[in-house]
Amino acid sequence: MIVVMEKDADRQELDEVLANIRKQNIEPVAIEEEGKTIIAINGKMEIEKTKGIEKILDISKPFKLVSRERKPEGTSIKIRNLEIGNGTFLLIAGPCSLETRDQAMESAKILKSLGVKVMRASVFKPRSSPYSFQGMGIEGLRILKNIREMTGLLVETEVMDVRDVKIASEHVDILRVGARNMQNYDLLKELGKVKTPVILKRGISATIEELLLAAEYILSSGNPNVILCERGIRTFETKSYRNTLDIGAIPVLKRLTHLPVIVDPSHAAGNRELVIPLSKAAVAAGADGLLVEMHPDPDKAWSDGEQSLFPRQLSQLIDEIKPLMQHG
Ligand code: PEP
Ligand code: MN
């Protein structure tokens, strides 16, 4: 269940509601959103509509704050001067990894020339092998911040460790939780302590409900700014593409949650020839945005070169998705 308090409810009214819930041996979770206190309760119980309560929603699903029932009108998330969701589409593109200052600058220039507004580039890399390039770390964060200052592009990067959340949120505009960390609950709770928008990727074998519960961790810890990302799941097909893009997840998620839903066609595809068709499918299915890998010189990329688009292919992608957009 969810109890939404009125904007002008006072402390005493809130304490009374919380005490009533606790009396029934249930621990409520209270968060602040748009000046209102919202209380999430796991389980069914009797709640009287006492003074200060705006509404009581009977949400029986395990995920509550992220559920569409809680916000039927949908959510658009503000990222500095930009927005995503609820009719506003956002394209995020850039290299898999930030390799050098020059490579990052070169990527930023290409993105600017194509009209892309947000650059992705990982500085903390989750690599299958400990011998592979692990990312530039904190120095990479400084370069990303510098890119924003010099170009006006917003910047996005992955965070893997709870100890990096604060510093990363001071340097970039969007934080990303990679597929391998979708169920790193300590990391999700830490991301709830900042207000920086978070792209939460679906785990390699995660169900839709597990993804929504992972998002619920971030919201219930205090950060409402979550964007969900479908990036392909592991199936029996391993040769023809890296993962199987679950297109069905897009309309299902949009029905179950008010949060924006984006798609990463690059990690689903594993090779660049599939990225444009998968992007078109995602946009046609109602995705609120795309997260795409592009490298100035993909054949020389330090990671994921084979799935990174050439600049001219990103330009082609932008042209080809335009007619498919259902909104903005
Ligand atoms: C990435 O986007 O850089 C990445 C590592 O993707 P995923 O977590 O989806 O594998
Ligand atoms: Mn990658």
PDB file of N, CA and C in Angstrom, residues 72-144:
ATOM      1  N   PRO A  72      -0.187   7.115 -12.540  1.00  0.00           N
ATOM      2  CA  PRO A  72      -0.695   6.710 -13.860  1.00  0.00           C
ATOM      3  C   PRO A  72      -0.265   7.660 -14.969  1.00  0.00           C
ATOM      4  N   GLU A  73       0.000   8.909 -14.627  1.00  0.00           N
ATOM      5  CA  GLU A  73       0.338   9.894 -15.661  1.00  0.00           C
ATOM      6  C   GLU A  73       1.770   9.719 -16.181  1.00  0.00           C
ATOM      7  N   GLY A  74       2.615   8.903 -15.507  1.00  0.00           N
ATOM      8  CA  GLY A  74       3.993   8.695 -15.961  1.00  0.00           C
ATOM      9  C   GLY A  74       4.934   9.744 -15.401  1.00  0.00           C
ATOM     10  N   THR A  75       6.217   9.481 -15.540  1.00  0.00           N
ATOM     11  CA  THR A  75       7.226  10.374 -14.970  1.00  0.00           C
ATOM     12  C   THR A  75       8.180  10.838 -16.049  1.00  0.00           C
ATOM     13  N   SER A  76       8.499  12.114 -16.024  1.00  0.00           N
ATOM     14  CA  SER A  76       9.617  12.544 -16.851  1.00  0.00           C
ATOM     15  C   SER A  76      10.705  13.005 -15.897  1.00  0.00           C
ATOM     16  N   ILE A  77      11.921  12.628 -16.212  1.00  0.00           N
ATOM     17  CA  ILE A  77      13.036  12.918 -15.311  1.00  0.00           C
ATOM     18  C   ILE A  77      13.857  14.074 -15.862  1.00  0.00           C
ATOM     19  N   LYS A  78      14.141  15.021 -14.984  1.00  0.00           N
ATOM     20  CA  LYS A  78      14.934  16.175 -15.407  1.00  0.00           C
ATOM     21  C   LYS A  78      16.410  15.863 -15.199  1.00  0.00           C
ATOM     22  N   ILE A  79      17.184  16.150 -16.243  1.00  0.00           N
ATOM     23  CA  ILE A  79      18.636  15.979 -16.143  1.00  0.00           C
ATOM     24  C   ILE A  79      19.223  17.329 -16.551  1.00  0.00           C
ATOM     25  N   ARG A  80      19.521  18.140 -15.553  1.00  0.00           N
ATOM     26  CA  ARG A  80      19.917  19.534 -15.796  1.00  0.00           C
ATOM     27  C   ARG A  80      18.921  20.215 -16.728  1.00  0.00           C
ATOM     28  N   ASN A  81      19.370  20.610 -17.958  1.00  0.00           N
ATOM     29  CA  ASN A  81      18.473  21.317 -18.875  1.00  0.00           C
ATOM     30  C   ASN A  81      17.679  20.367 -19.774  1.00  0.00           C
ATOM     31  N   LEU A  82      17.847  19.066 -19.576  1.00  0.00           N
ATOM     32  CA  LEU A  82      17.169  18.090 -20.441  1.00  0.00           C
ATOM     33  C   LEU A  82      16.106  17.338 -19.668  1.00  0.00           C
ATOM     34  N   GLU A  83      15.356  16.510 -20.401  1.00  0.00           N
ATOM     35  CA  GLU A  83      14.292  15.727 -19.797  1.00  0.00           C
ATOM     36  C   GLU A  83      14.199  14.407 -20.532  1.00  0.00           C
ATOM     37  N   ILE A  84      13.721  13.392 -19.844  1.00  0.00           N
ATOM     38  CA  ILE A  84      13.460  12.108 -20.522  1.00  0.00           C
ATOM     39  C   ILE A  84      12.180  11.492 -19.980  1.00  0.00           C
ATOM     40  N   GLY A  85      11.412  10.913 -20.866  1.00  0.00           N
ATOM     41  CA  GLY A  85      10.192  10.203 -20.452  1.00  0.00           C
ATOM     42  C   GLY A  85       8.951  11.025 -20.674  1.00  0.00           C
ATOM     43  N   ASN A  86       7.812  10.326 -20.636  1.00  0.00           N
ATOM     44  CA  ASN A  86       6.532  11.009 -20.779  1.00  0.00           C
ATOM     45  C   ASN A  86       6.451  11.869 -22.024  1.00  0.00           C
ATOM     46  N   GLY A  87       6.904  11.333 -23.131  1.00  0.00           N
ATOM     47  CA  GLY A  87       6.795  12.089 -24.379  1.00  0.00           C
ATOM     48  C   GLY A  87       8.097  12.707 -24.827  1.00  0.00           C
ATOM     49  N   THR A  88       9.119  12.675 -23.995  1.00  0.00           N
ATOM     50  CA  THR A  88      10.394  13.270 -24.404  1.00  0.00           C
ATOM     51  C   THR A  88      11.453  12.177 -24.562  1.00  0.00           C
ATOM     52  N   PHE A  89      11.985  12.094 -25.769  1.00  0.00           N
ATOM     53  CA  PHE A  89      12.958  11.050 -26.120  1.00  0.00           C
ATOM     54  C   PHE A  89      14.373  11.576 -25.916  1.00  0.00           C
ATOM     55  N   LEU A  90      15.270  10.713 -25.443  1.00  0.00           N
ATOM     56  CA  LEU A  90      16.655  11.144 -25.240  1.00  0.00           C
ATOM     57  C   LEU A  90      17.637  10.111 -25.805  1.00  0.00           C
ATOM     58  N   LEU A  91      18.550  10.587 -26.626  1.00  0.00           N
ATOM     59  CA  LEU A  91      19.602   9.717 -27.167  1.00  0.00           C
ATOM     60  C   LEU A  91      20.899   9.983 -26.412  1.00  0.00           C
ATOM     61  N   ILE A  92      21.464   8.915 -25.878  1.00  0.00           N
ATOM     62  CA  ILE A  92      22.756   8.994 -25.183  1.00  0.00           C
ATOM     63  C   ILE A  92      23.720   8.143 -26.001  1.00  0.00           C
ATOM     64  N   ALA A  93      24.866   8.692 -26.347  1.00  0.00           N
ATOM     65  CA  ALA A  93      25.798   7.910 -27.164  1.00  0.00           C
ATOM     66  C   ALA A  93      27.230   8.260 -26.794  1.00  0.00           C
ATOM     67  N   GLY A  94      28.137   7.375 -27.178  1.00  0.00           N
ATOM     68  CA  GLY A  94      29.547   7.625 -26.893  1.00  0.00           C
ATOM     69  C   GLY A  94      30.304   6.330 -26.782  1.00  0.00           C
ATOM     70  N   PRO A  95      31.589   6.429 -26.479  1.00  0.00           N
ATOM     71  CA  PRO A  95      32.406   5.216 -26.457  1.00  0.00           C
ATOM     72  C   PRO A  95      32.077   4.315 -25.267  1.00  0.00           C
ATOM     73  N   CYS A  96      32.394   3.045 -25.421  1.00  0.00           N
ATOM     74  CA  CYS A  96      32.226   2.106 -24.309  1.00  0.00           C
ATOM     75  C   CYS A  96      33.059   2.632 -23.136  1.00  0.00           C
ATOM     76  N   SER A  97      34.357   2.809 -23.362  1.00  0.00           N
ATOM     77  CA  SER A  97      35.240   3.287 -22.291  1.00  0.00           C
ATOM     78  C   SER A  97      35.866   4.626 -22.644  1.00  0.00           C
ATOM     79  N   LEU A  98      36.123   5.388 -21.598  1.00  0.00           N
ATOM     80  CA  LEU A  98      36.947   6.581 -21.771  1.00  0.00           C
ATOM     81  C   LEU A  98      38.390   6.090 -21.760  1.00  0.00           C
ATOM     82  N   GLU A  99      39.096   6.286 -22.867  1.00  0.00           N
ATOM     83  CA  GLU A  99      40.444   5.718 -23.005  1.00  0.00           C
ATOM     84  C   GLU A  99      41.534   6.748 -22.708  1.00  0.00           C
ATOM     85  N   THR A 100      41.415   7.896 -23.351  1.00  0.00           N
ATOM     86  CA  THR A 100      42.379   8.989 -23.146  1.00  0.00           C
ATOM     87  C   THR A 100      41.600  10.301 -23.239  1.00  0.00           C
ATOM     88  N   ARG A 101      42.198  11.382 -22.781  1.00  0.00           N
ATOM     89  CA  ARG A 101      41.548  12.694 -22.890  1.00  0.00           C
ATOM     90  C   ARG A 101      41.241  13.019 -24.364  1.00  0.00           C
ATOM     91  N   ASP A 102      42.193  12.715 -25.238  1.00  0.00           N
ATOM     92  CA  ASP A 102      41.998  13.020 -26.659  1.00  0.00           C
ATOM     93  C   ASP A 102      40.849  12.212 -27.259  1.00  0.00           C
ATOM     94  N   GLN A 103      40.787  10.928 -26.906  1.00  0.00           N
ATOM     95  CA  GLN A 103      39.700  10.079 -27.440  1.00  0.00           C
ATOM     96  C   GLN A 103      38.351  10.596 -26.947  1.00  0.00           C
ATOM     97  N   ALA A 104      38.300  11.029 -25.680  1.00  0.00           N
ATOM     98  CA  ALA A 104      37.043  11.527 -25.109  1.00  0.00           C
ATOM     99  C   ALA A 104      36.625  12.826 -25.799  1.00  0.00           C
ATOM    100  N   MET A 105      37.618  13.707 -26.022  1.00  0.00           N
ATOM    101  CA  MET A 105      37.335  14.993 -26.675  1.00  0.00           C
ATOM    102  C   MET A 105      36.865  14.809 -28.118  1.00  0.00           C
ATOM    103  N   GLU A 106      37.538  13.907 -28.795  1.00  0.00           N
ATOM    104  CA  GLU A 106      37.192  13.592 -30.185  1.00  0.00           C
ATOM    105  C   GLU A 106      35.752  13.050 -30.259  1.00  0.00           C
ATOM    106  N   SER A 107      35.421  12.156 -29.317  1.00  0.00           N
ATOM    107  CA  SER A 107      34.062  11.601 -29.267  1.00  0.00           C
ATOM    108  C   SER A 107      33.050  12.713 -29.022  1.00  0.00           C
ATOM    109  N   ALA A 108      33.372  13.602 -28.080  1.00  0.00           N
ATOM    110  CA  ALA A 108      32.450  14.692 -27.731  1.00  0.00           C
ATOM    111  C   ALA A 108      32.193  15.580 -28.945  1.00  0.00           C
ATOM    112  N   LYS A 109      33.257  15.858 -29.696  1.00  0.00           N
ATOM    113  CA  LYS A 109      33.109  16.731 -30.884  1.00  0.00           C
ATOM    114  C   LYS A 109      32.179  16.089 -31.910  1.00  0.00           C
ATOM    115  N   ILE A 110      32.343  14.801 -32.110  1.00  0.00           N
ATOM    116  CA  ILE A 110      31.491  14.086 -33.083  1.00  0.00           C
ATOM    117  C   ILE A 110      30.034  14.144 -32.614  1.00  0.00           C
ATOM    118  N   LEU A 111      29.821  13.865 -31.325  1.00  0.00           N
ATOM    119  CA  LEU A 111      28.447  13.855 -30.792  1.00  0.00           C
ATOM    120  C   LEU A 111      27.805  15.227 -30.962  1.00  0.00           C
ATOM    121  N   LYS A 112      28.571  16.271 -30.635  1.00  0.00           N
ATOM    122  CA  LYS A 112      28.039  17.643 -30.777  1.00  0.00           C
ATOM    123  C   LYS A 112      27.629  17.902 -32.223  1.00  0.00           C
ATOM    124  N   SER A 113      28.486  17.477 -33.150  1.00  0.00           N
ATOM    125  CA  SER A 113      28.196  17.766 -34.561  1.00  0.00           C
ATOM    126  C   SER A 113      26.945  17.030 -35.036  1.00  0.00           C
ATOM    127  N   LEU A 114      26.608  15.939 -34.359  1.00  0.00           N
ATOM    128  CA  LEU A 114      25.421  15.173 -34.750  1.00  0.00           C
ATOM    129  C   LEU A 114      24.179  15.594 -33.963  1.00  0.00           C
ATOM    130  N   GLY A 115      24.345  16.533 -33.050  1.00  0.00           N
ATOM    131  CA  GLY A 115      23.200  17.025 -32.269  1.00  0.00           C
ATOM    132  C   GLY A 115      22.857  16.155 -31.063  1.00  0.00           C
ATOM    133  N   VAL A 116      23.743  15.222 -30.705  1.00  0.00           N
ATOM    134  CA  VAL A 116      23.514  14.394 -29.510  1.00  0.00           C
ATOM    135  C   VAL A 116      23.799  15.257 -28.277  1.00  0.00           C
ATOM    136  N   LYS A 117      22.978  15.093 -27.222  1.00  0.00           N
ATOM    137  CA  LYS A 117      23.115  16.000 -26.070  1.00  0.00           C
ATOM    138  C   LYS A 117      23.773  15.355 -24.849  1.00  0.00           C
ATOM    139  N   VAL A 118      23.845  14.031 -24.826  1.00  0.00           N
ATOM    140  CA  VAL A 118      24.453  13.363 -23.665  1.00  0.00           C
ATOM    141  C   VAL A 118      25.492  12.346 -24.146  1.00  0.00           C
ATOM    142  N   MET A 119      26.673  12.427 -23.527  1.00  0.00           N
ATOM    143  CA  MET A 119      27.743  11.491 -23.892  1.00  0.00           C
ATOM    144  C   MET A 119      27.913  10.418 -22.823  1.00  0.00           C
ATOM    145  N   ARG A 120      27.973   9.173 -23.240  1.00  0.00           N
ATOM    146  CA  ARG A 120      28.307   8.076 -22.335  1.00  0.00           C
ATOM    147  C   ARG A 120      29.792   7.795 -22.468  1.00  0.00           C
ATOM    148  N   ALA A 121      30.413   7.312 -21.408  1.00  0.00           N
ATOM    149  CA  ALA A 121      31.806   6.845 -21.448  1.00  0.00           C
ATOM    150  C   ALA A 121      32.096   6.263 -20.075  1.00  0.00           C
ATOM    151  N   SER A 122      32.487   5.003 -20.044  1.00  0.00           N
ATOM    152  CA  SER A 122      32.723   4.374 -18.739  1.00  0.00           C
ATOM    153  C   SER A 122      34.150   4.612 -18.278  1.00  0.00           C
ATOM    154  N   VAL A 123      34.274   4.932 -17.003  1.00  0.00           N
ATOM    155  CA  VAL A 123      35.612   5.109 -16.421  1.00  0.00           C
ATOM    156  C   VAL A 123      35.898   4.014 -15.384  1.00  0.00           C
ATOM    157  N   PHE A 124      34.844   3.347 -14.928  1.00  0.00           N
ATOM    158  CA  PHE A 124      34.996   2.161 -14.070  1.00  0.00           C
ATOM    159  C   PHE A 124      34.425   1.012 -14.894  1.00  0.00           C
ATOM    160  N   LYS A 125      35.259   0.071 -15.297  1.00  0.00           N
ATOM    161  CA  LYS A 125      34.824  -0.957 -16.246  1.00  0.00           C
ATOM    162  C   LYS A 125      34.623  -2.322 -15.602  1.00  0.00           C
ATOM    163  N   PRO A 126      33.419  -2.891 -15.754  1.00  0.00           N
ATOM    164  CA  PRO A 126      33.234  -4.275 -15.295  1.00  0.00           C
ATOM    165  C   PRO A 126      33.700  -5.226 -16.391  1.00  0.00           C
ATOM    166  N   ARG A 127      34.887  -5.772 -16.303  1.00  0.00           N
ATOM    167  CA  ARG A 127      35.409  -6.642 -17.363  1.00  0.00           C
ATOM    168  C   ARG A 127      35.395  -8.099 -16.912  1.00  0.00           C
ATOM    169  N   SER A 128      35.069  -8.976 -17.844  1.00  0.00           N
ATOM    170  CA  SER A 128      35.023 -10.402 -17.502  1.00  0.00           C
ATOM    171  C   SER A 128      36.409 -10.897 -17.084  1.00  0.00           C
ATOM    172  N   SER A 129      37.443 -10.322 -17.681  1.00  0.00           N
ATOM    173  CA  SER A 129      38.800 -10.753 -17.320  1.00  0.00           C
ATOM    174  C   SER A 129      39.510  -9.673 -16.498  1.00  0.00           C
ATOM    175  N   PRO A 130      40.188 -10.083 -15.418  1.00  0.00           N
ATOM    176  CA  PRO A 130      40.931  -9.097 -14.615  1.00  0.00           C
ATOM    177  C   PRO A 130      42.114  -8.513 -15.368  1.00  0.00           C
ATOM    178  N   TYR A 131      42.480  -9.140 -16.506  1.00  0.00           N
ATOM    179  CA  TYR A 131      43.624  -8.648 -17.280  1.00  0.00           C
ATOM    180  C   TYR A 131      43.209  -7.604 -18.320  1.00  0.00           C
ATOM    181  N   SER A 132      41.875  -7.415 -18.509  1.00  0.00           N
ATOM    182  CA  SER A 132      41.415  -6.421 -19.487  1.00  0.00           C
ATOM    183  C   SER A 132      41.468  -5.019 -18.868  1.00  0.00           C
ATOM    184  N   PHE A 133      41.438  -4.016 -19.727  1.00  0.00           N
ATOM    185  CA  PHE A 133      41.468  -2.603 -19.308  1.00  0.00           C
ATOM    186  C   PHE A 133      40.346  -2.325 -18.294  1.00  0.00           C
ATOM    187  N   GLN A 134      40.693  -1.785 -17.146  1.00  0.00           N
ATOM    188  CA  GLN A 134      39.717  -1.615 -16.061  1.00  0.00           C
ATOM    189  C   GLN A 134      39.120  -0.197 -15.983  1.00  0.00           C
ATOM    190  N   GLY A 135      39.545   0.675 -16.883  1.00  0.00           N
ATOM    191  CA  GLY A 135      38.988   2.034 -16.889  1.00  0.00           C
ATOM    192  C   GLY A 135      39.934   3.031 -16.259  1.00  0.00           C
ATOM    193  N   MET A 136      39.694   4.326 -16.548  1.00  0.00           N
ATOM    194  CA  MET A 136      40.597   5.383 -16.069  1.00  0.00           C
ATOM    195  C   MET A 136      40.339   5.817 -14.644  1.00  0.00           C
ATOM    196  N   GLY A 137      39.206   5.384 -14.085  1.00  0.00           N
ATOM    197  CA  GLY A 137      38.908   5.715 -12.687  1.00  0.00           C
ATOM    198  C   GLY A 137      38.645   7.199 -12.469  1.00  0.00           C
ATOM    199  N   ILE A 138      39.063   7.685 -11.288  1.00  0.00           N
ATOM    200  CA  ILE A 138      38.758   9.066 -10.875  1.00  0.00           C
ATOM    201  C   ILE A 138      39.257  10.098 -11.897  1.00  0.00           C
ATOM    202  N   GLU A 139      40.421   9.835 -12.480  1.00  0.00           N
ATOM    203  CA  GLU A 139      40.952  10.762 -13.489  1.00  0.00           C
ATOM    204  C   GLU A 139      39.959  10.886 -14.663  1.00  0.00           C
ATOM    205  N   GLY A 140      39.318   9.778 -14.993  1.00  0.00           N
ATOM    206  CA  GLY A 140      38.303   9.777 -16.055  1.00  0.00           C
ATOM    207  C   GLY A 140      37.100  10.627 -15.675  1.00  0.00           C
ATOM    208  N   LEU A 141      36.733  10.602 -14.405  1.00  0.00           N
ATOM    209  CA  LEU A 141      35.605  11.444 -13.945  1.00  0.00           C
ATOM    210  C   LEU A 141      35.926  12.913 -14.174  1.00  0.00           C
ATOM    211  N   ARG A 142      37.182  13.283 -13.897  1.00  0.00           N
ATOM    212  CA  ARG A 142      37.587  14.693 -14.077  1.00  0.00           C
ATOM    213  C   ARG A 142      37.516  15.078 -15.550  1.00  0.00           C
ATOM    214  N   ILE A 143      37.914  14.150 -16.404  1.00  0.00           N
ATOM    215  CA  ILE A 143      37.862  14.441 -17.842  1.00  0.00           C
ATOM    216  C   ILE A 143      36.402  14.633 -18.282  1.00  0.00           C
ATOM    217  N   LEU A 144      35.515  13.790 -17.763  1.00  0.00           N
ATOM    218  CA  LEU A 144      34.101  13.917 -18.151  1.00  0.00           C
ATOM    219  C   LEU A 144      33.533  15.269 -17.727  1.00  0.00           C
TER     220      LEU A 144
END
